[in-house]
Tab-separated table of C-alpha atoms and ligand atoms in Angstrom:
chain	number	residue	atom	x	y	z
A	29	UNK	CA	-57.707	31.133	-4.061
A	30	UNK	CA	-57.065	32.772	-0.682
A	31	UNK	CA	-54.512	35.515	0.823
A	32	UNK	CA	-55.445	37.685	3.403
A	33	UNK	CA	-59.334	36.853	2.781
A	34	UNK	CA	-59.101	38.072	-0.727
A	35	UNK	CA	-59.565	35.955	-3.714
A	36	UNK	CA	-56.416	36.129	-5.967
A	37	UNK	CA	-55.301	34.302	-8.693
A	38	UNK	CA	-51.161	34.320	-9.286
A	39	UNK	CA	-51.405	36.366	-13.005
A	40	UNK	CA	-54.620	38.408	-13.806
A	41	UNK	CA	-55.497	41.098	-16.604
A	42	UNK	CA	-56.375	44.502	-14.508
A	43	UNK	CA	-59.694	46.209	-15.741
A	44	UNK	CA	-57.358	48.711	-17.636
A	45	UNK	CA	-55.300	46.035	-19.899
A	46	UNK	CA	-51.991	45.454	-17.190
A	47	UNK	CA	-50.340	41.517	-17.284
A	48	UNK	CA	-50.481	41.677	-13.480
A	49	UNK	CA	-47.896	38.465	-11.207
A	50	UNK	CA	-47.384	38.190	-7.870
A	51	UNK	CA	-43.841	38.680	-7.160
A	52	UNK	CA	-43.190	35.518	-5.385
A	53	UNK	CA	-39.290	36.144	-4.327
A	54	UNK	CA	-40.956	39.028	-1.773
A	55	UNK	CA	-43.480	36.080	-0.725
A	56	UNK	CA	-43.857	35.573	2.286
A	57	UNK	CA	-42.482	38.677	3.909
A	58	UNK	CA	-43.866	41.332	1.693
A	59	UNK	CA	-46.905	40.607	-1.473
A	60	UNK	CA	-46.058	42.968	-4.106
A	61	UNK	CA	-48.118	43.027	-7.166
A	62	UNK	CA	-45.855	43.728	-10.243
A	63	UNK	CA	-46.807	44.712	-13.803
A	64	UNK	CA	-45.393	43.047	-16.931
A	65	UNK	CA	-44.576	45.470	-19.406
A	66	UNK	CA	-43.202	43.817	-21.833
A	67	UNK	CA	-40.964	40.903	-22.783
A	68	UNK	CA	-37.784	41.611	-21.119
A	69	UNK	CA	-39.836	41.297	-18.347
A	70	UNK	CA	-41.703	38.888	-18.570
A	71	UNK	CA	-37.824	36.814	-19.695
A	72	UNK	CA	-37.189	38.468	-15.957
A	73	UNK	CA	-40.036	38.221	-13.912
A	74	UNK	CA	-39.569	33.871	-14.924
A	75	UNK	CA	-35.725	32.988	-15.165
A	76	UNK	CA	-35.162	35.191	-11.495
A	77	UNK	CA	-38.536	33.024	-10.541
A	78	UNK	CA	-40.352	35.727	-9.303
A	79	UNK	CA	-42.894	33.432	-10.851
A	80	UNK	CA	-42.146	30.305	-11.104
A	81	UNK	CA	-43.529	26.650	-11.633
A	82	UNK	CA	-44.067	25.027	-14.216
A	83	UNK	CA	-47.982	25.560	-15.106
A	84	UNK	CA	-48.014	29.052	-14.172
A	85	UNK	CA	-44.630	29.289	-15.792
A	86	UNK	CA	-46.439	28.121	-19.285
A	87	UNK	CA	-49.393	31.048	-18.546
A	88	UNK	CA	-47.347	33.413	-17.835
A	89	UNK	CA	-44.789	32.846	-21.596
A	90	UNK	CA	-47.898	32.488	-23.439
A	91	UNK	CA	-48.857	36.603	-21.355
A	92	UNK	CA	-45.207	36.463	-22.940
A	93	UNK	CA	-45.733	36.320	-26.539
A	94	UNK	CA	-48.140	38.144	-26.591
A	95	UNK	CA	-46.965	41.205	-25.228
A	96	UNK	CA	-43.492	40.183	-27.354
A	97	UNK	CA	-46.080	40.328	-30.909
A	98	UNK	CA	-47.066	43.818	-29.704
A	99	UNK	CA	-43.652	44.803	-29.953
A	100	UNK	CA	-43.588	43.343	-33.742
A	101	UNK	CA	-46.343	41.225	-35.427
A	102	UNK	CA	-43.918	39.995	-37.844
A	103	UNK	CA	-42.990	35.860	-38.078
A	104	UNK	CA	-39.143	36.746	-37.549
A	105	UNK	CA	-40.013	38.089	-34.306
A	106	UNK	CA	-42.443	35.744	-32.464
A	107	UNK	CA	-40.132	32.929	-33.310
A	108	UNK	CA	-36.722	34.541	-31.413
A	109	UNK	CA	-39.319	35.445	-28.960
A	110	UNK	CA	-40.563	31.869	-28.518
A	111	UNK	CA	-36.903	31.301	-28.473
A	112	UNK	CA	-35.456	33.659	-26.005
A	113	UNK	CA	-39.393	32.876	-23.124
A	114	UNK	CA	-38.237	28.885	-23.667
A	115	UNK	CA	-34.520	29.713	-22.601
A	116	UNK	CA	-35.505	31.678	-19.202
A	117	UNK	CA	-36.281	27.057	-17.471
A	118	UNK	CA	-35.028	25.148	-19.586
A	119	UNK	CA	-36.719	21.853	-17.967
A	120	UNK	CA	-40.305	22.944	-17.004
A	121	UNK	CA	-42.299	21.416	-20.652
A	122	UNK	CA	-44.793	24.017	-19.915
A	123	UNK	CA	-43.194	26.755	-21.116
A	124	UNK	CA	-42.578	25.463	-24.733
A	125	UNK	CA	-46.030	24.304	-24.920
A	126	UNK	CA	-47.651	27.510	-24.367
A	127	UNK	CA	-45.158	29.195	-26.658
A	128	UNK	CA	-45.779	26.315	-29.474
A	129	UNK	CA	-49.672	27.360	-28.842
A	130	UNK	CA	-49.235	30.507	-29.623
A	131	UNK	CA	-47.002	30.499	-32.323
A	132	UNK	CA	-49.130	27.488	-34.270
A	133	UNK	CA	-52.308	29.765	-33.406
A	134	UNK	CA	-50.897	33.243	-34.507
A	135	UNK	CA	-49.265	32.045	-37.550
A	136	UNK	CA	-52.362	31.043	-39.327
A	137	UNK	CA	-53.355	35.243	-38.993
A	138	UNK	CA	-52.064	38.089	-40.895
A	139	UNK	CA	-49.947	40.581	-38.606
A	140	UNK	CA	-52.311	43.002	-37.761
A	141	UNK	CA	-54.812	40.420	-35.776
A	142	UNK	CA	-52.523	38.834	-34.162
A	143	UNK	CA	-51.522	40.699	-31.114
A	144	UNK	CA	-55.397	40.404	-30.140
A	145	UNK	CA	-55.267	36.353	-31.393
A	146	UNK	CA	-52.765	36.635	-28.788
A	147	UNK	CA	-54.474	37.208	-26.034
A	148	UNK	CA	-57.488	35.408	-26.556
A	149	UNK	CA	-54.897	32.350	-26.711
A	150	UNK	CA	-53.183	33.675	-23.422
A	151	UNK	CA	-56.180	34.143	-21.119
A	152	UNK	CA	-57.399	30.860	-23.103
A	153	UNK	CA	-54.223	29.035	-21.006
A	154	UNK	CA	-54.966	30.753	-18.331
A	155	UNK	CA	-58.336	29.886	-17.851
A	156	UNK	CA	-57.877	26.284	-18.639
A	157	UNK	CA	-55.468	25.622	-15.980
A	158	UNK	CA	-57.867	26.214	-13.031
A	159	UNK	CA	-59.683	24.148	-14.259
A	160	UNK	CA	-57.968	21.909	-14.912
A	161	UNK	CA	-56.381	21.127	-11.630
A	162	UNK	CA	-59.661	21.828	-10.027
A	163	UNK	CA	-60.457	18.387	-12.284
A	164	UNK	CA	-57.185	17.457	-10.139
A	165	UNK	CA	-57.957	18.527	-7.284
A	166	UNK	CA	-60.972	15.971	-7.609
A	167	UNK	CA	-59.617	12.841	-8.429
A	168	UNK	CA	-56.841	13.013	-5.696
A	169	UNK	CA	-59.355	13.980	-2.876
A	170	UNK	CA	-60.774	10.078	-3.734
A	171	UNK	CA	-57.511	9.711	-2.679
A	172	UNK	CA	-57.501	11.579	0.468
A	173	UNK	CA	-60.744	10.311	1.041
A	174	UNK	CA	-59.947	6.574	0.310
A	175	UNK	CA	-57.007	6.789	3.289
A	176	UNK	CA	-59.584	8.947	6.281
A	177	UNK	CA	-62.390	6.436	5.237
A	178	UNK	CA	-59.881	3.192	6.486
A	179	UNK	CA	-57.504	5.564	9.851
A	180	UNK	CA	-60.394	7.298	10.753
A	181	UNK	CA	-58.346	9.933	11.616
A	182	UNK	CA	-56.424	12.519	9.782
A	183	UNK	CA	-54.746	12.247	6.999
A	184	UNK	CA	-50.884	13.154	6.861
A	185	UNK	CA	-49.776	14.178	3.562
A	186	UNK	CA	-46.224	14.984	2.703
A	187	UNK	CA	-45.054	17.228	-0.643
A	188	UNK	CA	-42.332	19.079	-1.801
A	189	UNK	CA	-41.565	22.416	-2.908
A	190	UNK	CA	-44.700	24.341	-4.098
A	191	UNK	CA	-46.728	22.988	-6.575
A	192	UNK	CA	-49.401	24.884	-5.108
A	193	UNK	CA	-51.069	27.245	-6.344
A	194	UNK	CA	-48.426	29.531	-6.497
A	195	UNK	CA	-47.025	27.583	-8.863
A	196	UNK	CA	-50.197	27.571	-11.103
A	197	UNK	CA	-53.345	30.532	-11.694
A	198	UNK	CA	-55.204	28.709	-9.242
A	199	UNK	CA	-55.700	25.510	-6.660
A	200	UNK	CA	-52.279	24.552	-7.486
A	201	UNK	CA	-51.674	20.659	-8.709
A	202	UNK	CA	-50.203	18.625	-5.095
A	203	UNK	CA	-51.891	20.940	-3.346
A	204	UNK	CA	-56.025	21.356	-5.306
A	205	UNK	CA	-56.381	17.433	-3.883
A	206	UNK	CA	-56.150	19.007	-0.426
A	207	UNK	CA	-58.333	21.926	-1.236
A	208	UNK	CA	-60.703	19.503	-2.405
A	209	UNK	CA	-60.784	16.837	0.423
A	210	UNK	CA	-60.950	20.564	2.841
A	211	UNK	CA	-63.826	21.056	1.079
A	212	UNK	CA	-65.174	17.012	1.756
A	213	UNK	CA	-64.534	17.686	5.732
A	214	UNK	CA	-62.214	15.829	5.592
A	215	UNK	CA	-59.293	16.037	8.748
A	216	UNK	CA	-56.582	16.921	7.050
A	217	UNK	CA	-52.267	17.854	8.281
A	218	UNK	CA	-49.601	18.749	5.751
A	219	UNK	CA	-46.052	18.028	6.996
A	220	UNK	CA	-44.633	20.915	3.913
A	221	UNK	CA	-40.281	20.069	2.812
A	222	UNK	CA	-38.573	22.726	3.077
A	223	UNK	CA	-36.893	22.944	0.161
A	224	UNK	CA	-33.705	23.720	-0.138
A	225	UNK	CA	-32.152	25.439	-1.317
A	226	UNK	CA	-35.177	28.783	-2.429
A	227	UNK	CA	-37.450	27.289	0.141
A	228	UNK	CA	-40.491	26.916	-2.399
A	229	UNK	CA	-41.919	24.398	0.761
A	230	UNK	CA	-41.460	27.230	3.675
A	231	UNK	CA	-41.594	30.516	2.138
A	232	UNK	CA	-44.894	29.673	-0.112
A	233	UNK	CA	-46.513	26.324	-0.034
A	234	UNK	CA	-46.777	26.866	4.377
A	235	UNK	CA	-47.855	30.545	3.364
A	236	UNK	CA	-50.987	29.520	1.236
A	237	UNK	CA	-52.073	26.656	3.277
A	238	UNK	CA	-52.247	29.167	6.139
A	239	UNK	CA	-54.261	31.534	3.909
A	240	UNK	CA	-56.228	28.980	3.788
A	241	UNK	CA	-56.306	27.784	7.265
A	242	UNK	CA	-54.926	24.026	6.340
A	243	UNK	CA	-52.965	22.371	9.136
A	244	UNK	CA	-49.172	22.386	7.894
A	245	UNK	CA	-46.069	21.362	9.880
A	246	UNK	CA	-42.308	22.883	7.290
A	247	UNK	CA	-39.906	19.408	7.909
A	248	UNK	CA	-36.240	20.066	6.992
A	249	UNK	CA	-35.693	18.456	3.734
A	250	UNK	CA	-33.729	15.318	5.274
A	251	UNK	CA	-36.648	14.408	8.257
A	252	UNK	CA	-39.301	12.667	5.857
A	253	UNK	CA	-37.163	9.516	5.761
A	254	UNK	CA	-37.560	9.546	9.330
A	255	UNK	CA	-41.444	10.394	9.569
A	256	UNK	CA	-42.224	7.717	6.873
A	257	UNK	CA	-40.214	5.165	9.045
A	258	UNK	CA	-42.649	6.314	11.953
A	259	UNK	CA	-45.926	5.605	10.244
A	260	UNK	CA	-46.628	9.703	10.479
A	261	UNK	CA	-46.729	9.608	6.276
A	262	UNK	CA	-50.098	8.778	4.582
A	263	UNK	CA	-49.540	9.525	0.973
A	264	UNK	CA	-46.958	11.539	-0.563
A	265	UNK	CA	-48.036	14.205	-3.317
A	266	UNK	CA	-45.594	16.222	-5.737
A	267	UNK	CA	-45.667	17.856	-8.636
A	268	UNK	CA	-43.679	17.745	-11.911
A	269	UNK	CA	-42.065	20.228	-14.150
A	270	UNK	CA	-42.102	16.949	-16.924
A	271	UNK	CA	-42.603	13.655	-16.878
A	272	UNK	CA	-42.089	11.644	-20.304
A	273	UNK	CA	-44.416	9.558	-21.382
A	274	UNK	CA	-42.976	5.998	-20.110
A	275	UNK	CA	-43.474	7.706	-16.820
A	276	UNK	CA	-40.778	8.460	-15.188
A	277	UNK	CA	-41.171	12.214	-12.960
A	278	UNK	CA	-39.084	15.129	-13.632
A	279	UNK	CA	-39.234	17.669	-9.942
A	280	UNK	CA	-37.828	19.893	-7.801
A	281	UNK	CA	-34.885	18.524	-6.724
A	282	UNK	CA	-34.969	15.948	-3.496
A	283	UNK	CA	-38.488	14.428	-5.085
A	284	UNK	CA	-36.248	11.689	-6.160
A	285	UNK	CA	-35.152	11.219	-2.272
A	286	UNK	CA	-38.621	10.727	-0.948
A	287	UNK	CA	-39.968	8.385	-3.279
A	288	UNK	CA	-37.057	6.051	-2.392
A	289	UNK	CA	-38.187	6.798	1.160
A	290	UNK	CA	-41.802	5.776	0.548
A	291	UNK	CA	-41.242	3.180	-1.805
A	292	UNK	CA	-39.005	1.970	1.321
A	293	UNK	CA	-42.273	2.357	3.559
A	294	UNK	CA	-45.014	1.196	1.810
A	295	UNK	CA	-46.287	4.778	1.661
A	296	UNK	CA	-48.298	5.653	-1.849
A	297	UNK	CA	-46.551	8.053	-4.065
A	298	UNK	CA	-48.598	10.272	-5.596
A	299	UNK	CA	-47.611	12.888	-8.870
A	300	UNK	CA	-50.449	15.457	-9.326
A	301	UNK	CA	-50.355	16.922	-13.057
A	302	UNK	CA	-51.717	18.583	-15.647
A	303	UNK	CA	-50.776	16.871	-19.157
A	304	UNK	CA	-49.293	19.633	-20.908
A	305	UNK	CA	-46.539	18.736	-18.201
A	306	UNK	CA	-45.803	15.602	-20.188
A	307	UNK	CA	-42.863	15.429	-22.483
A	308	UNK	CA	-44.421	13.081	-25.533
A	309	UNK	CA	-40.980	13.341	-27.113
A	310	UNK	CA	-38.713	11.330	-24.188
A	311	UNK	CA	-39.175	8.261	-23.166
A	312	UNK	CA	-36.903	8.454	-20.574
A	313	UNK	CA	-35.986	10.861	-18.110
A	314	UNK	CA	-32.523	11.021	-18.376
A	315	UNK	CA	-32.617	13.156	-22.162
A	316	UNK	CA	-34.257	15.695	-19.786
A	317	UNK	CA	-32.030	18.523	-19.291
A	318	UNK	CA	-31.779	19.284	-15.457
A	319	UNK	CA	-31.538	23.786	-14.705
A	320	UNK	CA	-28.665	24.691	-12.717
A	321	UNK	CA	-29.088	28.022	-11.311
A	322	UNK	CA	-26.427	30.191	-9.268
A	323	UNK	CA	-24.963	28.549	-7.117
A	324	UNK	CA	-25.464	32.076	-4.907
A	325	UNK	CA	-29.115	30.670	-3.701
A	326	UNK	CA	-26.479	27.655	-1.943
A	327	UNK	CA	-24.394	29.833	-0.916
A	328	UNK	CA	-27.763	33.309	0.816
A	329	UNK	CA	-30.865	32.774	2.869
A	330	UNK	CA	-33.299	35.389	2.593
A	331	UNK	CA	-35.584	36.980	5.888
A	332	UNK	CA	-36.715	39.290	8.400
A	333	UNK	CA	-34.197	41.253	9.825
A	334	UNK	CA	-34.848	42.551	13.663
A	335	UNK	CA	-35.863	45.705	11.916
A	336	UNK	CA	-38.774	43.605	9.359
A	337	UNK	CA	-36.168	44.136	6.405
A	338	UNK	CA	-35.603	41.682	3.346
A	339	UNK	CA	-32.340	40.269	4.313
A	340	UNK	CA	-30.108	38.251	1.947
A	341	UNK	CA	-27.918	36.390	4.116
A	342	UNK	CA	-24.368	34.009	3.428
A	343	UNK	CA	-24.611	31.019	5.499
A	344	UNK	CA	-21.390	29.255	3.702
A	345	UNK	CA	-17.816	30.056	4.272
A	346	UNK	CA	-16.678	32.359	2.526
A	347	UNK	CA	-13.951	30.186	-0.718
A	348	UNK	CA	-17.012	27.982	-0.024
A	349	UNK	CA	-18.193	25.677	-4.116
A	350	UNK	CA	-21.541	24.873	-4.116
A	351	UNK	CA	-23.778	22.649	-7.229
A	352	UNK	CA	-26.967	24.257	-7.502
A	353	UNK	CA	-28.796	21.616	-10.276
A	354	UNK	CA	-32.640	21.684	-9.795
A	355	UNK	CA	-34.380	19.497	-10.421
A	356	UNK	CA	-34.009	15.470	-10.641
A	357	UNK	CA	-36.032	12.939	-12.264
A	358	UNK	CA	-37.748	10.470	-10.329
A	359	UNK	CA	-38.069	6.378	-11.941
A	360	UNK	CA	-41.588	5.483	-12.875
A	361	UNK	CA	-41.121	2.372	-10.496
A	362	UNK	CA	-41.571	4.154	-7.259
A	363	UNK	CA	-44.370	6.232	-7.855
A	364	UNK	CA	-47.996	4.062	-7.172
A	365	UNK	CA	-49.276	6.575	-9.555
A	366	UNK	CA	-50.054	9.264	-11.648
A	367	UNK	CA	-53.106	12.658	-10.302
A	368	UNK	CA	-54.832	14.028	-14.440
A	369	UNK	CA	-57.328	15.778	-14.988
A	370	UNK	CA	-58.627	13.320	-17.476
A	371	UNK	CA	-57.729	10.698	-14.031
A	372	UNK	CA	-54.968	8.507	-12.269
A	373	UNK	CA	-52.774	6.425	-14.330
A	374	UNK	CA	-49.755	4.599	-13.706
A	375	UNK	CA	-47.320	5.586	-14.293
A	376	UNK	CA	-45.944	3.666	-17.561
A	377	UNK	CA	-47.076	3.994	-21.581
A	378	UNK	CA	-49.531	1.843	-21.559
A	379	UNK	CA	-51.659	3.715	-19.436
A	380	UNK	CA	-49.578	7.923	-20.675
A	381	UNK	CA	-50.734	6.877	-23.917
A	382	UNK	CA	-54.518	6.600	-23.181
A	383	UNK	CA	-54.415	10.109	-21.918
A	384	UNK	CA	-53.493	11.084	-25.075
A	385	UNK	CA	-56.234	10.289	-27.079
A	386	UNK	CA	-58.356	12.613	-24.902
A	387	UNK	CA	-56.920	15.529	-25.034
A	388	UNK	CA	-58.119	17.793	-27.069
B	17	MRU	O1	-38.448	25.923	-9.559
B	17	MRU	P1	-39.370	26.259	-9.176
B	17	MRU	O2	-39.990	26.317	-7.880
B	17	MRU	O3	-40.297	26.681	-10.534
B	17	MRU	O4	-39.765	24.791	-9.103
B	17	MRU	C1	-41.586	24.032	-8.698
B	17	MRU	C2	-41.890	22.562	-8.866
B	17	MRU	O5	-40.730	22.316	-8.845
B	17	MRU	C3	-43.186	22.305	-9.371
B	17	MRU	O6	-43.467	20.641	-8.059
B	17	MRU	C4	-43.584	22.233	-10.196
B	17	MRU	O7	-43.092	22.794	-11.008
B	17	MRU	C5	-44.619	21.447	-10.294
B	17	MRU	S1	-45.666	23.268	-10.081
B	17	MRU	C6	-47.938	22.647	-9.852
């Protein structure tokens, strides 16, 4: 997708073989490319959220495994690196999925082959992510088209956090149907939840939609219910960090409240996700480990000061306590459907298991 009219991916291998990412902690204020040189850099990039979003975390971890194997191709080191990467952010299952893909593949080969094999697998996962997200977009755009055919006016879509292209290698999950609907000339307007405390909505989603010239408006996290009641939201589309095979969806904190408001107001609530986000071992959202992040993410907020420098300022009383829970679980009953690369399915075990049969 576009940044200043130039096409970018969120992670890439440059002509000199360096693994590059965009430092998302600096967006939308500053654009900076960063090199991942080793396993340590990768763990820092994931845990400090220079890269974030379930699919992108997965692909980054795959490259991190390659960097670890470059340091030492021995089985003991590979397993240890995998454990460290998986622990760097516990909720998004794509992380474990990608690490397991690399481990399962490289251990079939002798040590001297593991470096090149791991790079091949990481590149393949990255390319697949783009293809899969584009498919999600094509599937999801049908929902937007149906609304447009009935309404004959701009379709209002509400999204939470950033499940945009910045959260994947390209296209995004929740935003991919938006980009594809735009390509079908459907007029669109997006309500972007600010998504405190890290503001992925106002910092990232709004910025990426503007780069693509998609009309959008930032709203506070508490505004969605009011807008739905006023009939100003036609559909909600979010992403997912982990979806149980029974259909419960874990996503950025606040997603659950949006789903409740959508249910109450008869607004369709869809979740866009690649099949790599499905947890095939988990039958209930209650079993998902929810990441708790540093409370300073609530106490401090980043912005541009009058000298155009990025500055962090405290926005809470100095002795105040804060509880920074990063994700919540939306029970399946509030979800109208899951938009996957294999089609749109209901959030229930039968339909989700039908996807499993299609995965190669
Ligand atoms: O904490 P983040 O920014 O990694 O959270 C991101 C989300 O919750 C996304 O909605 C989710 O990862 C899906 S991304 C396509």
